Coordinates of C-alpha atoms and ligand atoms in Angstrom, one line a residue:
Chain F
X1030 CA -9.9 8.7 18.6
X1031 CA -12.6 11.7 18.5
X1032 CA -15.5 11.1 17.7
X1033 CA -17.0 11.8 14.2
X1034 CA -19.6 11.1 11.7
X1035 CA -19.0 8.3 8.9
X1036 CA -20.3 8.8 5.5
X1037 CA -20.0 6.6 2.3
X1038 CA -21.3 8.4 -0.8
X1039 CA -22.3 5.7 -3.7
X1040 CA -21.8 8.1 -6.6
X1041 CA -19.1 11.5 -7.3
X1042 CA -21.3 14.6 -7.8
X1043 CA -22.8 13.5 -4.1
X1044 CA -19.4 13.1 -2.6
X1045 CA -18.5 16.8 -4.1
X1046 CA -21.4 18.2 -2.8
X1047 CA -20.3 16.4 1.1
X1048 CA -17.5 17.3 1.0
X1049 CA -18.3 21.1 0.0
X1050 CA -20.6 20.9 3.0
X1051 CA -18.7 19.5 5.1
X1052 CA -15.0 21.9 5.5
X1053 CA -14.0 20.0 8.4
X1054 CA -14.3 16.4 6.6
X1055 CA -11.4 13.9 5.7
X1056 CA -11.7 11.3 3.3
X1057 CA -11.0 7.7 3.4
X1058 CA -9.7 5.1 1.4
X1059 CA -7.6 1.8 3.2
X1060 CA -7.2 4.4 6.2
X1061 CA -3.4 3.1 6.1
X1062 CA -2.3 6.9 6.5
X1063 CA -5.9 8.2 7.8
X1064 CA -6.8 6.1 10.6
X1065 CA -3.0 6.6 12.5
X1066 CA -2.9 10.2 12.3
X1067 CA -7.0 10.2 13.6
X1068 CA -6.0 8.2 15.9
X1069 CA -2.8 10.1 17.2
X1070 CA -4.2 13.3 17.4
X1071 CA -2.2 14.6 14.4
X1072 CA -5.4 15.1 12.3
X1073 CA -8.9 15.7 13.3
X1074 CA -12.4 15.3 11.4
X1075 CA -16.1 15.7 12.0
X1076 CA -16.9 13.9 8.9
X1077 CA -14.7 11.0 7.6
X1078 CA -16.2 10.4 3.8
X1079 CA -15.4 6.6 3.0
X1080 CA -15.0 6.6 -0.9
X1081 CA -15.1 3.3 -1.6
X1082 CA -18.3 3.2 -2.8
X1083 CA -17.7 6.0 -6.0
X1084 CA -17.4 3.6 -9.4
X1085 CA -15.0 5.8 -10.6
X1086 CA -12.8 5.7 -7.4
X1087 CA -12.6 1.8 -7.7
X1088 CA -11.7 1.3 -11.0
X1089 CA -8.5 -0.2 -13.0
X1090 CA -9.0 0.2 -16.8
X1091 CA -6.5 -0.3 -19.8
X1092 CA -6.2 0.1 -23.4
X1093 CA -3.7 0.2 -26.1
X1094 CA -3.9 3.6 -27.1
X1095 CA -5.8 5.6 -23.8
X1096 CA -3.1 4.2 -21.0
X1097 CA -4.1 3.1 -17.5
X1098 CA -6.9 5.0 -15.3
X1099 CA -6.5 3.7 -11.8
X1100 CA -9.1 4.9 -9.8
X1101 CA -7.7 7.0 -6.5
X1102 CA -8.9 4.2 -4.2
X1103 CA -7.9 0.8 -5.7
X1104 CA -5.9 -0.9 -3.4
X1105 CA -2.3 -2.5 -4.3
X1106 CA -3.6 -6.0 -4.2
X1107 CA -5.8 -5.2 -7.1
X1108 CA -3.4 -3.3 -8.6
X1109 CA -0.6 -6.3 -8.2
X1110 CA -3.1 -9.0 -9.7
X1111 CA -4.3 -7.2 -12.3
X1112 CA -3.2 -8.8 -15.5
X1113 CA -2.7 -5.6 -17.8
X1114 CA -0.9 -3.7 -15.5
X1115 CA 1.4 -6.7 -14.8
X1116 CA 2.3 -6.7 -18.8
X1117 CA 2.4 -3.1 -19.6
X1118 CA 3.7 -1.5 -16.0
X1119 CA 6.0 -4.1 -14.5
X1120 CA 7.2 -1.4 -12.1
X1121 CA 3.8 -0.4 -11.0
X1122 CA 3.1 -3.9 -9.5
X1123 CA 6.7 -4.0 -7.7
X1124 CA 5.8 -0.6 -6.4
X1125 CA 2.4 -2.1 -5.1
X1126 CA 4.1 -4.8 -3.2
X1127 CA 6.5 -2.8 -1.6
X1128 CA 3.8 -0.3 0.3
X1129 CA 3.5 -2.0 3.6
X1130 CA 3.2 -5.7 3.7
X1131 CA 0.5 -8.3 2.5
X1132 CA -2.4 -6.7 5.1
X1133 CA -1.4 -3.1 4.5
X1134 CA -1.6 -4.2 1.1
X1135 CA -5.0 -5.3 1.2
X1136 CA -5.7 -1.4 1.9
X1137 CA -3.5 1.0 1.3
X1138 CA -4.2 3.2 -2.4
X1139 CA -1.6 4.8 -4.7
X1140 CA -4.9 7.4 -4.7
X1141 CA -3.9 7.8 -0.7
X1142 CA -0.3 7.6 -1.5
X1143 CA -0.6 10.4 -3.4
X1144 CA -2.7 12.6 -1.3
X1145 CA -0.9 11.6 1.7
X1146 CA 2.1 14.0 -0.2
X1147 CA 4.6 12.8 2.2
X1148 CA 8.1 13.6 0.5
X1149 CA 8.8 9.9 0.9
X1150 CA 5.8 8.0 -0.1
X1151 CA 6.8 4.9 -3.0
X1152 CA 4.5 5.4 -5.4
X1153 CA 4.4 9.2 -6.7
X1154 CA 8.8 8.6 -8.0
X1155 CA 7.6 5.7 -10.3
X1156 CA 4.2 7.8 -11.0
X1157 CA 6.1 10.8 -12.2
X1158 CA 8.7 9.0 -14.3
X1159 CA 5.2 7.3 -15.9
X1160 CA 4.0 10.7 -17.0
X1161 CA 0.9 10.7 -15.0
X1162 CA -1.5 13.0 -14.1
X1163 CA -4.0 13.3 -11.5
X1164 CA -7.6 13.5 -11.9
X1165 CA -9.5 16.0 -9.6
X1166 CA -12.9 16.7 -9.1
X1167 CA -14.5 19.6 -7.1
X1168 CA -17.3 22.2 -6.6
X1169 CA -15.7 23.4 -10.5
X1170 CA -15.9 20.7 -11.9
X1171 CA -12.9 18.7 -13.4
X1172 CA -9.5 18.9 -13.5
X1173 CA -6.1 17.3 -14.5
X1174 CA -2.6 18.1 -12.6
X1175 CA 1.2 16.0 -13.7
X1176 CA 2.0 14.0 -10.7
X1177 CA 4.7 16.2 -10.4
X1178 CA 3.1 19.7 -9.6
X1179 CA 1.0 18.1 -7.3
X1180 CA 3.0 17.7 -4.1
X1181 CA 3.5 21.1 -2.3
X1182 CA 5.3 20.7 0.8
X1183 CA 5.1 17.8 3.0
X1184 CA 1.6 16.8 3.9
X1185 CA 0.3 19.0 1.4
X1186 CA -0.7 19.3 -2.1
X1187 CA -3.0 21.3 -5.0
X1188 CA -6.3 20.2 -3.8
X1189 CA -8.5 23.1 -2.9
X1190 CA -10.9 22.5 -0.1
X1191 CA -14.1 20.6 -1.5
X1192 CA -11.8 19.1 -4.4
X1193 CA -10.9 14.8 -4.6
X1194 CA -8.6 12.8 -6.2
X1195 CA -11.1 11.1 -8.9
X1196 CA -8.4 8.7 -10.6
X1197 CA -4.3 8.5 -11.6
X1198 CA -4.0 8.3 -15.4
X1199 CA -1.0 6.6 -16.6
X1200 CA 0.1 7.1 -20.6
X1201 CA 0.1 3.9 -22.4
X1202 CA 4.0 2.2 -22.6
X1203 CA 5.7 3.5 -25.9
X1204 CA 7.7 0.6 -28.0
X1205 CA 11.1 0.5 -26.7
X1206 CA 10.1 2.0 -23.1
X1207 CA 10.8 0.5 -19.6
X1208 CA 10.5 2.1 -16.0
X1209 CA 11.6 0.8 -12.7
X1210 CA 11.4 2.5 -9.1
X1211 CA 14.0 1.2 -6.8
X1212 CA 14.2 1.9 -2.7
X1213 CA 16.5 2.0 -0.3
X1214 CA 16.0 0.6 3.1
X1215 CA 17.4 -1.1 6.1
X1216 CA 15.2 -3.8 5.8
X1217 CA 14.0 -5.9 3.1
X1218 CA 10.2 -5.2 4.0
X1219 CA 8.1 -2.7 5.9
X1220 CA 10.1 0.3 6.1
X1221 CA 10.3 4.5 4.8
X1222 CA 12.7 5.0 1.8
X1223 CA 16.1 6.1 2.6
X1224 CA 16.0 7.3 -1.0
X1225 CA 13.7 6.1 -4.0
X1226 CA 14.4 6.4 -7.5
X1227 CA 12.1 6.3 -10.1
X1228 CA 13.3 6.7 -13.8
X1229 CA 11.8 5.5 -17.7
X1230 CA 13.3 5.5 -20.5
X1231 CA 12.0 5.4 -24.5
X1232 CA 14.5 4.3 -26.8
X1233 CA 14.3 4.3 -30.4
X1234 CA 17.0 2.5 -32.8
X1235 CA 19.3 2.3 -29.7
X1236 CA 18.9 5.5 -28.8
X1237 CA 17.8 7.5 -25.6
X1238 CA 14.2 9.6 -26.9
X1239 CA 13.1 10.8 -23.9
X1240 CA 13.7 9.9 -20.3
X1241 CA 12.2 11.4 -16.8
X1242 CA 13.9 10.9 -13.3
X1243 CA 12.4 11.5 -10.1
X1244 CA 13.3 11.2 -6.2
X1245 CA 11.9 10.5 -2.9
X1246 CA 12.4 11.2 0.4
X1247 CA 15.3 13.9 -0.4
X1248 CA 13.9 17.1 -0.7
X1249 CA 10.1 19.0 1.3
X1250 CA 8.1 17.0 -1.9
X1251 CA 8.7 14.3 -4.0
X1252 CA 11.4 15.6 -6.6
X1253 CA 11.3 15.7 -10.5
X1254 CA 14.4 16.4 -12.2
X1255 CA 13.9 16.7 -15.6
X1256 CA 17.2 17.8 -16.6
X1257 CA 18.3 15.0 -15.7
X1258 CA 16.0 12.7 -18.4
X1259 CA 17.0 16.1 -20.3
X1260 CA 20.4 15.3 -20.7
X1261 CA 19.9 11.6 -21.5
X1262 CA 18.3 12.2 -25.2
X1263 CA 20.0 11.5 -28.1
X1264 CA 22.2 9.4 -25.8
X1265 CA 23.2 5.8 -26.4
X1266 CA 22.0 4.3 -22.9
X1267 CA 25.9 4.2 -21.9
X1268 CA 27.2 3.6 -18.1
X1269 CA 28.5 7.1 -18.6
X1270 CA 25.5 8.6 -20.1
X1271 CA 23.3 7.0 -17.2
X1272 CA 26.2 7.9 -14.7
X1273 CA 25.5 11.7 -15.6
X1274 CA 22.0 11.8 -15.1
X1275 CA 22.7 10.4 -11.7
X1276 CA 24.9 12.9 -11.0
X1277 CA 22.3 15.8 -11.8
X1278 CA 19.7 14.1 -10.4
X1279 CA 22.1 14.1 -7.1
X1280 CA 22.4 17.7 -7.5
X1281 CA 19.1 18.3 -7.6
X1282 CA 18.1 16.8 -4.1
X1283 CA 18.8 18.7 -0.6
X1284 CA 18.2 15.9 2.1
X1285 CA 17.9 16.0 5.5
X1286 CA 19.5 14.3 8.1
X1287 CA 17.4 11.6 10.3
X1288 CA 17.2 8.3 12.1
X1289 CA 17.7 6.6 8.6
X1290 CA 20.4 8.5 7.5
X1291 CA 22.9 11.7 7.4
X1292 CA 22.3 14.3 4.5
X1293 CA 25.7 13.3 3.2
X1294 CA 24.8 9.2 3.0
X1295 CA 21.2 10.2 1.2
X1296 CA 23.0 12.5 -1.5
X1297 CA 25.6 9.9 -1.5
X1298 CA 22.7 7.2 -2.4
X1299 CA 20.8 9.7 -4.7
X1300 CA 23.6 8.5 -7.5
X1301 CA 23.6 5.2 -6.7
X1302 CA 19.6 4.5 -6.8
X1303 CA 19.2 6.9 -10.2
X1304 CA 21.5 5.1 -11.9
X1305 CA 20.7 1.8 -10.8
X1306 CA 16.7 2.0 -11.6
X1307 CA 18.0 3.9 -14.9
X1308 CA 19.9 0.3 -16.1
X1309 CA 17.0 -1.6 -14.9
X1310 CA 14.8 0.9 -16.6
X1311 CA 16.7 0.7 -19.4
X1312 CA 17.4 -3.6 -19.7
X1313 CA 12.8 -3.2 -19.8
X1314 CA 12.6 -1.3 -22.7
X1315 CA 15.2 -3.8 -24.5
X1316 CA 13.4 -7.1 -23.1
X1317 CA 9.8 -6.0 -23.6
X1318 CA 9.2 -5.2 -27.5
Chain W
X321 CA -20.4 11.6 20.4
X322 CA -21.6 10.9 17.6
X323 CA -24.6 8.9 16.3
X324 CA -23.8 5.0 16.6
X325 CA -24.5 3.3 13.8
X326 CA -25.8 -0.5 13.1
X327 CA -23.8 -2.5 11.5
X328 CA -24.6 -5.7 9.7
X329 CA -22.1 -8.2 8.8
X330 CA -20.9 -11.5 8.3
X331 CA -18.5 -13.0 10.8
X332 CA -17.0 -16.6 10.6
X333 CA -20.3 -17.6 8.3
X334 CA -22.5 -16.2 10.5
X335 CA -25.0 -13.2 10.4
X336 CA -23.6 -10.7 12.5
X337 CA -25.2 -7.2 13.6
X338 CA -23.7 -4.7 16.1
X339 CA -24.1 -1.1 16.9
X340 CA -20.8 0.9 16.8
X341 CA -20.1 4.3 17.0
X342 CA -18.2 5.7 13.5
X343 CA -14.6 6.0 15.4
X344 CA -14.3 2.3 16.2
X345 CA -11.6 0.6 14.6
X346 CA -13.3 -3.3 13.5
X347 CA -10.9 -4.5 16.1
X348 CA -12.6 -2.9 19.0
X349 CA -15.9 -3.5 17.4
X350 CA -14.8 -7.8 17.2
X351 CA -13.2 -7.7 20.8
X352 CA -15.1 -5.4 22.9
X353 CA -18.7 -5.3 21.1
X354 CA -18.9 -8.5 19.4
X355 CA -17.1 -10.3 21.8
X356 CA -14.5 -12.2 19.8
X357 CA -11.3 -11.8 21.7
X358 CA -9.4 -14.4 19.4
X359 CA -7.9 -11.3 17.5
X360 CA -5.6 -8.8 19.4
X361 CA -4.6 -5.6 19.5
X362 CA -0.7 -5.3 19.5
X363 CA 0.5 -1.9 18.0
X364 CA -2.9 -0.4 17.2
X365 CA -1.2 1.4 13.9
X366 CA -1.4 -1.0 11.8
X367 CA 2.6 -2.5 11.6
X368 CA 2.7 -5.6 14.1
X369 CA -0.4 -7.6 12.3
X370 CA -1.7 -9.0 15.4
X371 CA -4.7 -7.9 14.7
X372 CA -5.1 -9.6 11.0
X373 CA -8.6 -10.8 9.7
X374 CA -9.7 -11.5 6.5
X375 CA -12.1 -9.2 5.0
X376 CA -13.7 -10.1 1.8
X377 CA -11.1 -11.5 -0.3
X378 CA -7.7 -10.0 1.6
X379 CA -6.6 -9.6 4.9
X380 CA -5.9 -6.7 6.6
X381 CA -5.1 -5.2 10.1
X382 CA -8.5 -4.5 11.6
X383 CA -6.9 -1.5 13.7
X384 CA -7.3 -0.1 10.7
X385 CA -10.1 -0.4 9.0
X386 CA -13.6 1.4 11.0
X387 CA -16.1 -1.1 12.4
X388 CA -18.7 0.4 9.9
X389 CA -16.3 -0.7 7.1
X390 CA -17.6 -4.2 7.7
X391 CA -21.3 -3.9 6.3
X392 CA -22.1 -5.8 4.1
X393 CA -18.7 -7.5 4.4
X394 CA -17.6 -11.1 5.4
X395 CA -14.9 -11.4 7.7
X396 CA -12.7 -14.4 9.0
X397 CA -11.1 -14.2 12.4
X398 CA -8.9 -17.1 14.6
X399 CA -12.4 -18.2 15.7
X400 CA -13.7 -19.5 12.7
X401 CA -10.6 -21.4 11.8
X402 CA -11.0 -24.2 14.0
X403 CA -14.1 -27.0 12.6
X404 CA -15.4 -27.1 16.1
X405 CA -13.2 -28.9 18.7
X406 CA -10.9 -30.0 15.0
X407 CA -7.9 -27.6 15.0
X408 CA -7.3 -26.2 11.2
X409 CA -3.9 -28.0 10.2
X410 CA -2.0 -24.2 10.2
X411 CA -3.0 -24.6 14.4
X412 CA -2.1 -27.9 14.9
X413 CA 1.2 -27.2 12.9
X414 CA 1.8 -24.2 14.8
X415 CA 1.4 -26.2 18.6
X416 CA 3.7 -28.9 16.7
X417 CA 6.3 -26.8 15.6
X418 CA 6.1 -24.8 19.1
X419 CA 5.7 -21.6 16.2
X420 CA 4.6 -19.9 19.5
X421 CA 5.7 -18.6 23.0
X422 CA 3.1 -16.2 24.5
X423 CA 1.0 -16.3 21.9
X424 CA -0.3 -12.4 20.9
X425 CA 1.0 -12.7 17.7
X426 CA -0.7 -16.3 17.0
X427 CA -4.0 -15.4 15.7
X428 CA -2.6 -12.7 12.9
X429 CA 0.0 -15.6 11.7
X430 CA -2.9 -17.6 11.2
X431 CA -5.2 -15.7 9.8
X432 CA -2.3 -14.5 7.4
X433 CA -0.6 -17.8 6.8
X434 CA -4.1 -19.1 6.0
X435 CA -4.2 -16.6 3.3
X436 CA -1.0 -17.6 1.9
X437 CA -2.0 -21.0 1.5
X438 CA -5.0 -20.6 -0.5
X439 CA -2.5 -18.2 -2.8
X440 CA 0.0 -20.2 -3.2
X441 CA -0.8 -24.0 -2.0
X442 CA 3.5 -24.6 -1.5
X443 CA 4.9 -21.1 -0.9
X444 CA 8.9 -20.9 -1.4
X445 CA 10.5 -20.2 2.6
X446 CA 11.2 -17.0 0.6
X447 CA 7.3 -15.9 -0.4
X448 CA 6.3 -17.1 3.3
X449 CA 8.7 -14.4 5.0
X450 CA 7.7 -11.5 2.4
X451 CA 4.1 -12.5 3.2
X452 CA 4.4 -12.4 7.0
X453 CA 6.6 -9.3 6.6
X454 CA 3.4 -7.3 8.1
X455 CA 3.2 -9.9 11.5
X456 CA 5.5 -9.3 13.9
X457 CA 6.9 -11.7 16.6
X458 CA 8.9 -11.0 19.8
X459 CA 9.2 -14.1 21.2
X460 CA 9.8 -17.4 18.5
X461 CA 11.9 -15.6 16.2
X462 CA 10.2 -16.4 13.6
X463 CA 11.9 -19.6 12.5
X464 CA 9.6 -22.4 13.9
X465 CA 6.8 -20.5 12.7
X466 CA 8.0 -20.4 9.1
X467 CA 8.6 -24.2 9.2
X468 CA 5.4 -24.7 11.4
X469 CA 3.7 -23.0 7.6
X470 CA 5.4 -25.5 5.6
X471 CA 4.7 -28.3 7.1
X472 CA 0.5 -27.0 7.1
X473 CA 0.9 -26.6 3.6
X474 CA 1.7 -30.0 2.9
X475 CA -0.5 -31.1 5.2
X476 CA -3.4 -29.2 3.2
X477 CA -2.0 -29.1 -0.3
X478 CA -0.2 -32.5 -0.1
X479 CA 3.8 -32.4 -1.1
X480 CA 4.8 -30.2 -3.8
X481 CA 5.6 -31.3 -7.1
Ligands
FAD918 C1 2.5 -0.3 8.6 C2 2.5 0.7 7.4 C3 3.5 0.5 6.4 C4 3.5 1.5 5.4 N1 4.4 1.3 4.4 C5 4.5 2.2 3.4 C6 5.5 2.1 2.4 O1 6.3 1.1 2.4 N2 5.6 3.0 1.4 C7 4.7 4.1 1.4 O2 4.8 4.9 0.5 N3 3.7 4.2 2.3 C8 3.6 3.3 3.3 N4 2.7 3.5 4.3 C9 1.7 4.6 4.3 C10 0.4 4.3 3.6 O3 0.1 2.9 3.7 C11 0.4 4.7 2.1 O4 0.7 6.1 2.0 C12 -1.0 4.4 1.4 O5 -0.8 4.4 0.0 C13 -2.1 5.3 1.8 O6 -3.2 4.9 1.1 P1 -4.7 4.7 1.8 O7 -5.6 4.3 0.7 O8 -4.6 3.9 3.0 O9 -4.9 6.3 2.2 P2 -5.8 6.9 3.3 O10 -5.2 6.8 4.6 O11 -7.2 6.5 3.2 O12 -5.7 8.5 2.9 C14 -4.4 9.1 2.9 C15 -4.7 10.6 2.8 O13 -5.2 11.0 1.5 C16 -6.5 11.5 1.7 N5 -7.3 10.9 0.6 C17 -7.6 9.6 0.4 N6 -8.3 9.5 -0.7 C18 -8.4 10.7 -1.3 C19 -9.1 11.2 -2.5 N7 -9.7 10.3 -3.4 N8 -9.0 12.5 -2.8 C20 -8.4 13.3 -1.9 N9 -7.8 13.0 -0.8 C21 -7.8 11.6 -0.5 C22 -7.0 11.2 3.0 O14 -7.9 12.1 3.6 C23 -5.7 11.2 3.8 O15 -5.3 12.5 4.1 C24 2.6 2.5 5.4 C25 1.6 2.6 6.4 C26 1.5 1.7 7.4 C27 0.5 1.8 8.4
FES919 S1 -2.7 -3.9 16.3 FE1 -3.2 -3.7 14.3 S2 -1.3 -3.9 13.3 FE2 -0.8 -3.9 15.4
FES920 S1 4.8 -15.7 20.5 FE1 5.0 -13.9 21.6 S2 5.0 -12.4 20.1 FE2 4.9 -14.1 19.0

């Protein structure tokens, strides 16, 4: 690895003001992502800026009416143990045991996840399908982005230079809501999505309210399709109705083909893993309330 | 190059300083500066696990974490496993259960399973496997080292319930 300079800024305004200093820096939280493409060759930095140390980075805080914050560097294994997100966001914690295995685990941050932007990273399906935004502070000061505008091509996304990912905000769980993210992959453990479906669903008297789908690993960016939630309101949560969804969310996506699948088996799957995290999705909201 | 840096830490219990440049991985720092060999370097991108320590209260793959990481920190490697020439009960099991051929992966299992123990004192065979999804073996295939976990954790945690 080339050499650089290691920095660990204790408090935000001091990171900003690094990293404004610094253009050719990189930031570092579990290094999951980080550390392998320094190492590779694929990225370089002068500066790496650890920030584990900002209190705000570090963070997991509830409540009943403000949602979840989860600070950008928590890493799954806190998320996974922490007790209100294993009540209110079941999904979240499956999401955070599927990233890598126990050690990678012990790391890895849905705050990296997400600035990682690759089109099939876990987390950002179930995170848009949550309604959450992203926290980012810079040089300007403060501001918030929905998960789902901020992915821009692969490897990329709306941070301008000198700005960080401060925290993911999550809305607190409507009655009669559930959300699930479902992967497919060769293996049971340790490997890219296929395709990932994320979906959640708010029902009232039996009734579809609202709904939001979203997909990895099938198009340049994670994909949100909101017609597809679109056309589940004022649905009863029928196979059919759910079947339809799918079906646009299929539409939607424009895979490539790989080593771990053909375009045709990914668009193929797209149906199947929609409609299969919608029922699970849906069986939450019933079970929960 | 860049400045190195000192780094103070604690290793196995002990109080532990080094002087590292900021591109180390804490596995180079362990093997090369420290001179604790017990943990090895397999894939070097963090997916094989051989080189699993505990740091703080998780383990992780020290390829992967910067040997300036660790100040302040208290890792666990292989080495301090062992209660001086007493085997921990996860090694003994292991050269029982022949849960190894040429060894690289040994130390990571250990370290990991070690972790898994104190989480959950009588894992299922099921939890056991998820939990050592991040170690990778090429030689036992797997099996014996799955049973060669069981039978530690009675050993430790006595027979379950
Ligand atoms: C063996 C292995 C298995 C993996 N399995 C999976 C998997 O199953 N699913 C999956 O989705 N991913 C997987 N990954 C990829 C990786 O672990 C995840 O993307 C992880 O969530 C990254 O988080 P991190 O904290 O380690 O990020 P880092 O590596 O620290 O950072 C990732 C990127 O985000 C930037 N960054 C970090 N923090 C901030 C911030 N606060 N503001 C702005 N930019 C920031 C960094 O500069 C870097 O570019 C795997 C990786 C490995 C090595
Ligand atoms: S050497 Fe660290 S995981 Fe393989
Ligand atoms: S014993 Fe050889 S890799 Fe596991």
């Amino acid at each position: 690895m080339k050499a650089f300079d290691y920095a660990a800024p204790a408090s935000l305004p001091e990171a900003v003001g690094l990293l404004a200093s610094q253009p050719s820096a990189r930031l570092l939280a579990g290094g999951t992502d980080l550390l392998v493409q320094l190492r590779s060759g694929r990225k370089e930095a002068d500066v790496v800026i650890d920030v584990k140390k900002i209190p705000e980075l570090n963070e997991i805080a509830f409540s009943p009416a403000g949602g979840l914050t989860i600070g950008a560097a928590v890493p799954c294994y806190r998320l996974t143990a922490d007790a209100s997100i294993q009540s209110h966001y079941p999904a979240l914690v499956e999401v955070a045991s599927w990233i890598g295995g126990t050690q990678i685990q012990g790391r890895a941050s849905l705050g990296g996840n997400l600035c990682n932007s690759a089109p099939s990273a876990d987390s950002i399906p179930l995170l848009i399908a949550l309604g959450a935004s992203a926290l980012i502070a810079g040089p300007a000061g403060s501001r918030s982005v929905p998960v789902e505008d901020f992915c821009t091509a692969p490897g990329r996304n709306q941070l301008a230079p000198g700005e960080l990912l401060v925290s993911i905000q999550i809305p607190p769980p409507a009655p009669f809501s559930g959300a699930a993210y479902l992967r497919f992959i060769p293996r049971n453990e340790m490997d890219i999505a296929v395709v990932g479906a994320g979906a959640a669903v708010t029902l009232s008297n039996g009734v579809i309210a609202g709904a939001r789908i979203a997909l990895s690993s099938v198009a340049p960016t994670p994909l949100y399709v909101p017609a597809a939630g679109e056309s589940l309101v004022n649905q009863m949560p029928t196979a059919e109705a759910l079947e339809t969804a799918a079906k646009i969310a299929q539409e939607a996506a424009s895979p490539i083909s790989d080593m771990r699948g053909s375009a045709a088996y990914r668009r193929h799957l797209c149906a199947v893993m929609v409609r299969r995290a919608l029922e699970l999705a849906v069986a939450r909201a019933l079970e929960i309330n | 190059m860049s400045a190195k840096v000192q780094v103070q830490t604690t290793i196995n219990n002990e109080p532990v300083e080094f002087l590292c440049e900021p591109r180390q991985s804490l596995l180079e720092c362990l093997r090369d500066i420290v001179g604790l060999t017990g943990t090895k370097e397999g894939c070097g991108d963090g997916n094989c696990g051989s080189c699993t320590v505990k740091l703080g209260d998780r383990i992780v793959t020290s390829c992967l974490v910067l040997g300036v990481e660790a100040a302040g920190e208290s890792i666990t490697t292989v080495e301090g496993l062992a209660h001086g020439s007493t085997l921990h009960p996860l090694q003994k099991a292991f050269l029982d259960h022949a849960a190894l051929q040429c060894g690289i992966c040994t130390p990571g299992f250990l370290i990991a399973a070690d972790a898994l123990l104190q989480k959950h004192p009588h894992p299922t065979e099921e939890q056991t496997r998820f939990w050592l999804s991040n170690n990778l073996c090429r030689c036992t295939g797997y099996d014996k080292i799955i049973r060669a976990v069981q039978a530690a954790a009675i050993e430790i945690n006595g027979a379950a319930q």
